[in-house]
Coordinates of C-alpha atoms and ligand atoms in Angstrom, one line a residue:
M1 CA -9.3 -11.8 -27.1
K2 CA -10.3 -12.6 -23.2
T3 CA -11.1 -10.3 -20.9
T4 CA -8.4 -8.6 -18.8
A5 CA -9.0 -6.3 -15.7
A6 CA -7.2 -2.6 -16.2
I7 CA -6.5 0.5 -14.1
T8 CA -8.3 2.5 -15.6
G9 CA -8.7 5.4 -13.7
V10 CA -6.5 6.1 -10.4
Q11 CA -7.1 9.1 -7.7
G12 CA -4.8 9.8 -4.4
Y13 CA -5.8 11.4 -1.3
L14 CA -3.0 12.3 1.3
P15 CA -4.1 14.2 4.8
D16 CA -2.4 18.4 4.7
H17 CA 0.3 17.7 7.9
I18 CA 3.3 17.1 7.6
L19 CA 4.7 15.9 10.4
S20 CA 9.3 15.6 9.1
N21 CA 11.6 14.2 10.8
E22 CA 12.8 17.8 12.4
D23 CA 9.5 17.5 13.9
L24 CA 9.9 13.8 14.9
A25 CA 13.4 14.6 16.6
K26 CA 11.9 16.7 19.0
I27 CA 9.5 14.3 20.3
V28 CA 12.5 11.2 20.4
D29 CA 15.9 10.8 20.8
T30 CA 16.2 11.0 16.5
S31 CA 17.0 13.3 13.7
D32 CA 17.4 14.1 10.2
E33 CA 20.6 12.5 9.6
W34 CA 19.6 8.9 11.3
I35 CA 16.1 8.7 9.7
T36 CA 16.9 9.9 6.0
S37 CA 20.6 7.6 6.0
R38 CA 18.4 3.8 7.6
T39 CA 15.0 4.8 5.4
G40 CA 15.1 7.4 2.4
I41 CA 12.1 9.0 4.5
K42 CA 11.9 12.7 4.9
E43 CA 8.8 13.1 6.4
R44 CA 5.0 12.0 6.2
R45 CA 1.4 12.9 6.3
I46 CA -1.0 13.1 9.6
M47 CA -4.9 12.8 10.1
K48 CA -5.3 14.5 12.6
D49 CA -9.8 14.3 12.4
G50 CA -11.3 12.2 10.9
A51 CA -10.7 8.2 10.6
S52 CA -9.9 5.8 7.1
S53 CA -12.9 6.4 5.6
D54 CA -13.2 9.6 5.8
M55 CA -10.0 9.2 2.9
A56 CA -10.6 6.6 1.4
V57 CA -14.4 9.1 0.7
E58 CA -11.5 11.8 -0.6
A59 CA -10.0 9.5 -3.3
V60 CA -13.3 7.5 -4.2
N61 CA -15.0 10.5 -5.1
G62 CA -12.0 12.4 -7.1
L63 CA -11.8 8.7 -9.1
L64 CA -15.1 8.4 -10.2
K65 CA -15.0 11.9 -11.0
K66 CA -12.0 11.5 -13.0
T67 CA -13.1 8.0 -14.4
N68 CA -16.5 9.8 -15.1
T69 CA -18.7 6.9 -12.9
S70 CA -21.5 7.7 -11.8
P71 CA -21.6 5.9 -8.0
D72 CA -24.4 3.7 -8.9
E73 CA -22.6 1.8 -11.4
V74 CA -20.3 0.6 -9.1
D75 CA -20.6 -2.6 -8.9
L76 CA -17.3 -4.0 -5.9
V77 CA -15.3 -2.6 -3.4
I78 CA -12.1 -4.4 -2.3
L79 CA -10.6 -1.9 0.6
A80 CA -7.3 -3.4 2.2
T81 CA -6.0 -2.0 5.4
V82 CA -5.2 -2.5 9.3
T83 CA -6.7 1.2 10.5
P84 CA -10.3 -0.2 9.7
D85 CA -12.8 2.8 10.9
Y86 CA -14.6 -0.1 13.6
P87 CA -13.7 -3.9 14.2
F88 CA -17.1 -4.2 12.2
P89 CA -18.9 -2.9 10.0
S90 CA -16.3 -3.0 7.6
T91 CA -15.0 0.3 6.4
A92 CA -16.0 -0.5 2.9
N93 CA -19.7 -0.6 3.6
V94 CA -19.4 3.0 5.1
L95 CA -17.2 4.2 2.6
C96 CA -20.0 2.8 0.3
D97 CA -22.6 4.8 2.3
K98 CA -20.6 7.4 2.4
T99 CA -20.4 7.7 -1.1
G100 CA -23.5 7.3 -2.6
M101 CA -21.3 4.3 -4.0
K102 CA -25.5 1.9 -3.2
N103 CA -25.9 -0.7 -5.9
A104 CA -22.2 -1.9 -4.5
W105 CA -21.4 -4.3 -1.9
G106 CA -18.0 -4.7 -0.6
F107 CA -15.5 -5.5 2.1
D108 CA -12.4 -5.1 3.9
L109 CA -8.6 -7.0 3.2
I110 CA -6.4 -7.3 5.5
A111 CA -2.8 -8.2 4.4
A112 CA -1.3 -4.8 6.0
C113 CA 1.9 -3.7 3.8
S114 CA 0.2 -6.4 0.6
G115 CA -3.7 -5.0 1.1
F116 CA -3.3 -3.7 -2.0
I117 CA -1.5 -6.1 -4.2
Y118 CA -4.6 -9.4 -2.9
G119 CA -7.0 -6.8 -3.2
L120 CA -6.1 -5.4 -7.3
S121 CA -5.5 -9.4 -8.1
T122 CA -8.6 -10.6 -6.2
G123 CA -10.7 -7.1 -7.8
A124 CA -9.2 -8.3 -11.0
Q125 CA -10.9 -11.9 -10.8
F126 CA -14.4 -10.7 -11.1
I127 CA -14.0 -8.2 -14.2
E128 CA -11.7 -12.0 -15.5
T129 CA -14.8 -14.0 -15.1
G130 CA -17.1 -11.0 -17.3
K131 CA -19.7 -11.0 -13.8
Y132 CA -18.6 -7.6 -12.9
K133 CA -17.8 -3.9 -15.0
K134 CA -16.5 -2.0 -12.5
V135 CA -14.6 -2.6 -9.5
V136 CA -12.9 0.2 -6.7
V137 CA -9.6 -1.6 -5.0
V138 CA -9.1 1.6 -2.4
G139 CA -5.8 1.4 0.3
V140 CA -5.7 3.0 2.8
D141 CA -4.1 3.5 6.3
K142 CA -3.9 6.3 9.0
M143 CA -0.8 4.7 10.5
S144 CA -0.7 7.4 12.9
S145 CA -4.4 5.8 14.9
I146 CA -2.1 3.1 15.5
V147 CA 1.6 4.3 15.8
D148 CA 3.1 4.5 19.2
Y149 CA 5.0 8.1 19.0
Q150 CA 7.3 6.9 22.3
D151 CA 9.1 4.2 19.7
R152 CA 11.6 5.1 17.6
T153 CA 11.5 2.2 16.1
T154 CA 8.6 2.5 14.5
C155 CA 7.3 6.2 14.6
I156 CA 10.0 7.4 12.6
I157 CA 8.8 4.7 9.9
F158 CA 5.1 5.5 9.5
G159 CA 2.1 8.0 7.8
D160 CA -1.7 8.0 6.1
G161 CA -2.5 8.3 3.2
C162 CA -5.0 6.8 1.3
G163 CA -5.3 5.8 -3.5
A164 CA -7.8 3.9 -5.1
V165 CA -8.2 2.3 -8.7
M166 CA -10.9 1.4 -11.0
L167 CA -10.6 -1.7 -12.8
E168 CA -12.4 -2.5 -15.6
P169 CA -13.1 -5.0 -18.3
N170 CA -10.7 -4.4 -21.5
N171 CA -10.6 -7.4 -24.6
E172 CA -7.3 -5.8 -25.5
G173 CA -4.9 -7.8 -23.3
L174 CA -3.9 -4.8 -20.7
G175 CA -4.6 -4.2 -17.2
V176 CA -3.7 -7.2 -14.8
Q177 CA -1.2 -10.1 -16.9
D178 CA 0.1 -12.1 -13.6
F179 CA 0.1 -12.0 -9.8
I180 CA 2.0 -14.0 -7.7
L181 CA 0.9 -14.0 -4.0
K182 CA 1.9 -15.6 -1.1
S183 CA 1.4 -15.8 3.2
D184 CA 3.5 -17.5 6.4
G185 CA 1.9 -16.3 9.5
A186 CA 5.2 -17.7 11.1
G187 CA 5.5 -13.6 10.9
R188 CA 2.9 -12.6 12.7
N189 CA 4.5 -11.3 15.7
Y190 CA 7.0 -9.7 13.8
L191 CA 5.2 -7.1 12.4
F192 CA 1.7 -7.0 14.6
Q193 CA -0.8 -5.3 16.8
P194 CA -1.2 -7.0 20.1
G195 CA -3.8 -5.5 21.7
G196 CA -8.3 -5.2 20.2
G197 CA -8.5 -8.8 19.1
S198 CA -10.5 -11.8 19.7
F199 CA -6.5 -12.8 21.6
A200 CA -5.8 -9.2 23.9
P201 CA -8.7 -7.3 24.0
A202 CA -8.7 -3.5 25.6
S203 CA -8.4 -3.5 28.5
H204 CA -6.7 -1.2 31.2
E205 CA -4.0 -3.4 30.9
T206 CA -3.3 -3.4 26.9
V207 CA -4.1 -0.2 27.4
D208 CA -1.4 0.2 30.1
N209 CA 0.8 -2.1 28.2
R210 CA 0.8 -0.2 25.8
M211 CA -0.7 -3.7 23.3
H212 CA -2.9 -1.2 21.0
F213 CA 0.5 0.1 19.5
V214 CA 1.2 -1.2 16.1
K215 CA 4.9 -3.9 17.1
Q216 CA 7.9 -4.5 15.1
E217 CA 10.9 -6.2 15.2
G218 CA 12.6 -4.1 13.0
K219 CA 16.2 -5.8 12.2
Q220 CA 13.8 -9.2 11.8
V221 CA 11.7 -7.8 9.1
F222 CA 14.5 -6.0 7.1
K223 CA 16.3 -9.5 6.8
F224 CA 13.1 -10.5 5.1
A225 CA 11.5 -7.4 2.8
V226 CA 14.5 -7.6 1.8
T227 CA 15.2 -11.5 0.1
N228 CA 11.3 -11.7 -0.3
M229 CA 10.2 -8.8 -2.0
A230 CA 13.2 -9.0 -4.4
D231 CA 12.8 -13.2 -4.9
V232 CA 8.5 -12.7 -5.8
S233 CA 9.9 -9.6 -8.1
A234 CA 12.5 -12.1 -10.1
E235 CA 10.2 -14.7 -9.5
I236 CA 7.7 -12.9 -12.2
M237 CA 9.5 -11.4 -14.4
E238 CA 11.2 -15.1 -15.2
K239 CA 7.2 -16.9 -15.4
N240 CA 6.2 -14.2 -17.4
N241 CA 9.6 -14.2 -19.7
L242 CA 10.1 -10.7 -18.6
T243 CA 14.4 -9.4 -19.3
S244 CA 14.7 -5.9 -17.5
D245 CA 14.7 -3.8 -20.5
D246 CA 11.3 -5.7 -20.9
V247 CA 10.3 -4.2 -17.3
D248 CA 9.0 -0.1 -17.6
W249 CA 8.4 0.7 -14.1
L250 CA 9.2 -1.2 -10.6
V251 CA 5.7 -0.4 -7.9
P252 CA 7.6 -0.7 -4.6
H253 CA 6.6 -1.3 -1.4
Q254 CA 7.2 2.4 0.3
A255 CA 8.9 1.0 3.8
N256 CA 12.3 1.8 3.2
L257 CA 15.2 3.1 0.6
R258 CA 17.2 -0.2 1.0
I259 CA 14.7 -2.5 0.3
I260 CA 13.4 -1.3 -3.0
D261 CA 17.2 -0.2 -3.8
A262 CA 17.8 -3.8 -3.3
T263 CA 14.6 -5.4 -5.2
A264 CA 15.1 -3.2 -8.4
N265 CA 19.0 -4.1 -8.2
R266 CA 18.0 -7.4 -8.0
M267 CA 15.8 -6.8 -10.9
G268 CA 18.4 -5.7 -12.6
L269 CA 16.8 -1.9 -13.8
S270 CA 18.5 1.1 -12.7
K271 CA 17.1 3.4 -10.9
E272 CA 14.7 5.9 -13.1
K273 CA 12.4 2.7 -13.6
V274 CA 11.6 2.5 -10.2
M275 CA 9.3 4.0 -8.9
I276 CA 9.9 6.9 -5.3
N277 CA 7.4 8.4 -3.3
I278 CA 8.5 7.1 -0.2
E279 CA 10.8 10.8 1.1
K280 CA 7.9 12.1 0.9
Y281 CA 5.0 10.4 2.6
G282 CA 7.0 7.1 4.9
N283 CA 5.3 4.0 4.8
T284 CA 1.3 4.5 4.3
T285 CA 0.1 0.0 4.8
A286 CA -1.8 -0.2 2.0
G287 CA -1.7 3.1 0.3
T288 CA 1.7 2.7 -0.3
L289 CA 0.4 1.4 -4.1
P290 CA -1.8 3.2 -5.8
L291 CA -0.5 6.7 -4.1
C292 CA 3.1 5.5 -6.7
L293 CA 0.9 5.4 -8.8
W294 CA -1.1 8.9 -8.5
D295 CA 2.5 10.9 -8.2
Y296 CA 3.4 8.6 -11.3
E297 CA 0.7 8.6 -13.6
K298 CA 1.3 11.1 -16.1
Q299 CA 4.4 9.6 -16.9
L300 CA 2.8 6.0 -17.2
K301 CA 2.0 5.5 -21.4
K302 CA -0.4 2.8 -23.0
G303 CA 1.7 -0.5 -22.9
D304 CA 3.7 -0.4 -20.2
N305 CA 4.8 -3.1 -18.6
L306 CA 4.9 -2.8 -14.8
I307 CA 6.0 -4.7 -11.9
L308 CA 3.5 -3.9 -8.7
S309 CA 5.5 -5.8 -5.2
A310 CA 5.2 -5.3 -1.6
F311 CA 6.2 -7.0 1.6
G312 CA 4.8 -6.5 4.7
G313 CA 3.1 -7.5 8.7
G314 CA 1.2 -11.2 8.0
F315 CA 4.1 -12.1 6.6
T316 CA 2.5 -11.5 3.5
W317 CA 4.3 -10.1 -0.6
G318 CA 3.6 -10.9 -3.7
A319 CA 3.9 -9.4 -6.9
V320 CA 1.8 -8.7 -9.7
Y321 CA 2.6 -7.7 -12.9
L322 CA 0.0 -5.7 -15.4
K323 CA -0.1 -3.3 -18.6
W324 CA -0.3 0.4 -18.2
A325 CA -4.0 0.8 -20.2
Y326 CA -4.0 4.6 -21.0
N327 CA -2.0 7.8 -21.6
S328 CA -3.3 10.4 -19.3
Ligands
UT7_1 O1 6.4 -1.8 5.5 C1 6.2 -3.3 6.2 C2 6.7 -3.8 6.6 N1 8.4 -2.8 7.1 C3 9.8 -3.2 7.1 O2 9.8 -3.3 5.5 C4 10.3 -2.2 7.7 C5 12.1 -2.9 7.5 N2 12.4 -2.5 9.0 C6 13.6 -1.0 8.3 O3 13.1 -0.3 7.6 C7 14.7 -1.5 9.1 O4 14.8 -2.5 10.5 C8 13.9 -0.1 10.3 C9 14.7 1.2 9.9 C10 13.2 -0.1 11.4 C11 15.4 0.2 11.8 O5 17.0 0.6 11.1 P1 18.1 -0.6 10.9 O6 19.0 -0.4 10.3 O7 17.7 -2.1 10.3 O8 18.4 -0.1 12.3 P2 17.8 -0.9 13.7 O9 17.3 -1.8 14.1 O10 19.8 -2.0 13.6 O11 19.3 -0.4 14.5 C12 20.5 0.3 14.0 C13 20.7 1.5 15.9 C14 19.7 1.0 17.4 O12 20.7 1.3 18.1 P3 22.5 -0.4 18.4 O13 21.8 -0.8 19.5 O14 22.3 0.2 17.1 O15 22.6 1.3 19.7 C15 19.1 1.3 17.0 O16 18.6 1.8 18.5 O17 19.8 2.3 14.9 C16 19.3 2.9 17.0 N3 17.7 3.5 16.3 C17 17.5 4.6 16.6 N4 18.3 5.5 16.2 C18 17.8 6.8 15.7 C19 17.0 2.3 16.1 N5 16.0 3.3 15.5 C20 16.3 4.6 16.2 C21 16.4 5.7 15.6 N6 16.4 7.3 15.4 N7 14.5 6.6 15.6

């Protein structure tokens, strides 16, 4: 049987500090009622001290322990983020150093909210070809480092968090079965961080104009997200001859409960099959999908059919079909 890439463990990390809707209502003109009804979010976590790599260290150390893996056994680390510790070197490099994964090479992957499914699909290739035995895929974002807490249209959405999975070869046909990944750079100005790159290097002007913060045209992004996340999720089901009865779990990007509901409806799935933790963590960008897997890990059974689906800045979007590989 063909070698497939299976998730053999998942671990998350969330900072302790909770920022509630009530807390935000003291900073900007908003309310718990507005945020809850428009997004489904009640609170999010904020990292007070430390960088993205520090969250990743916590998640990966837990993952290595849980999967009985010594750090020097890991071959490759793919770290999806839009909030790296530095423009360079990569946060994957920092992570490898801090966790002692001294035989691994790694790189950062920028695909915003689709970062984890891009990383998972990429990592799976190295396992399927037989090149590597252990690939760690991390989704981490310290969104509080780029969120403008004077902008009520964005600061209510985002939170900080990290999730990581171990990918290993499987010969029972479990793990990643298929993926559909898409991008459209024409959407780049609807959701982006304008300053700090080579387009607009940091200057007094970029700081004065608040260009180092996330800018989002929410309504436009919402429109594209609802259509594309639902379309690509339905597409991967059709491509693999899956009916709604065949799908055990939808693992959707946690950006807005209304987008999640639209995707589940399109796939014909009832609420019980949809992983949702947006009320606790908000949108942690690259962190949402592995954090869902982590929260729901105990409910997952070997052989379950999962569809992971995301839409985000870029625009980037896509879906992954995988068969869960273990009982916890
Ligand atoms: O994760 C990557 C992809 N990102 C997404 O998928 C996010 C997609 N977008 C969204 O989730 C939604 O567009 C938002 C949650 C960002 C906004 O919800 P919306 O229902 O699209 O609201 P809106 O932008 O149409 O604004 C409706 C009203 C406006 O007031 P007027 O013009 O009707 O008087 C806004 O000024 O709500 C106002 N508003 C707020 N009111 C209270 C906007 N933000 C807030 C707020 N509190 N925080």
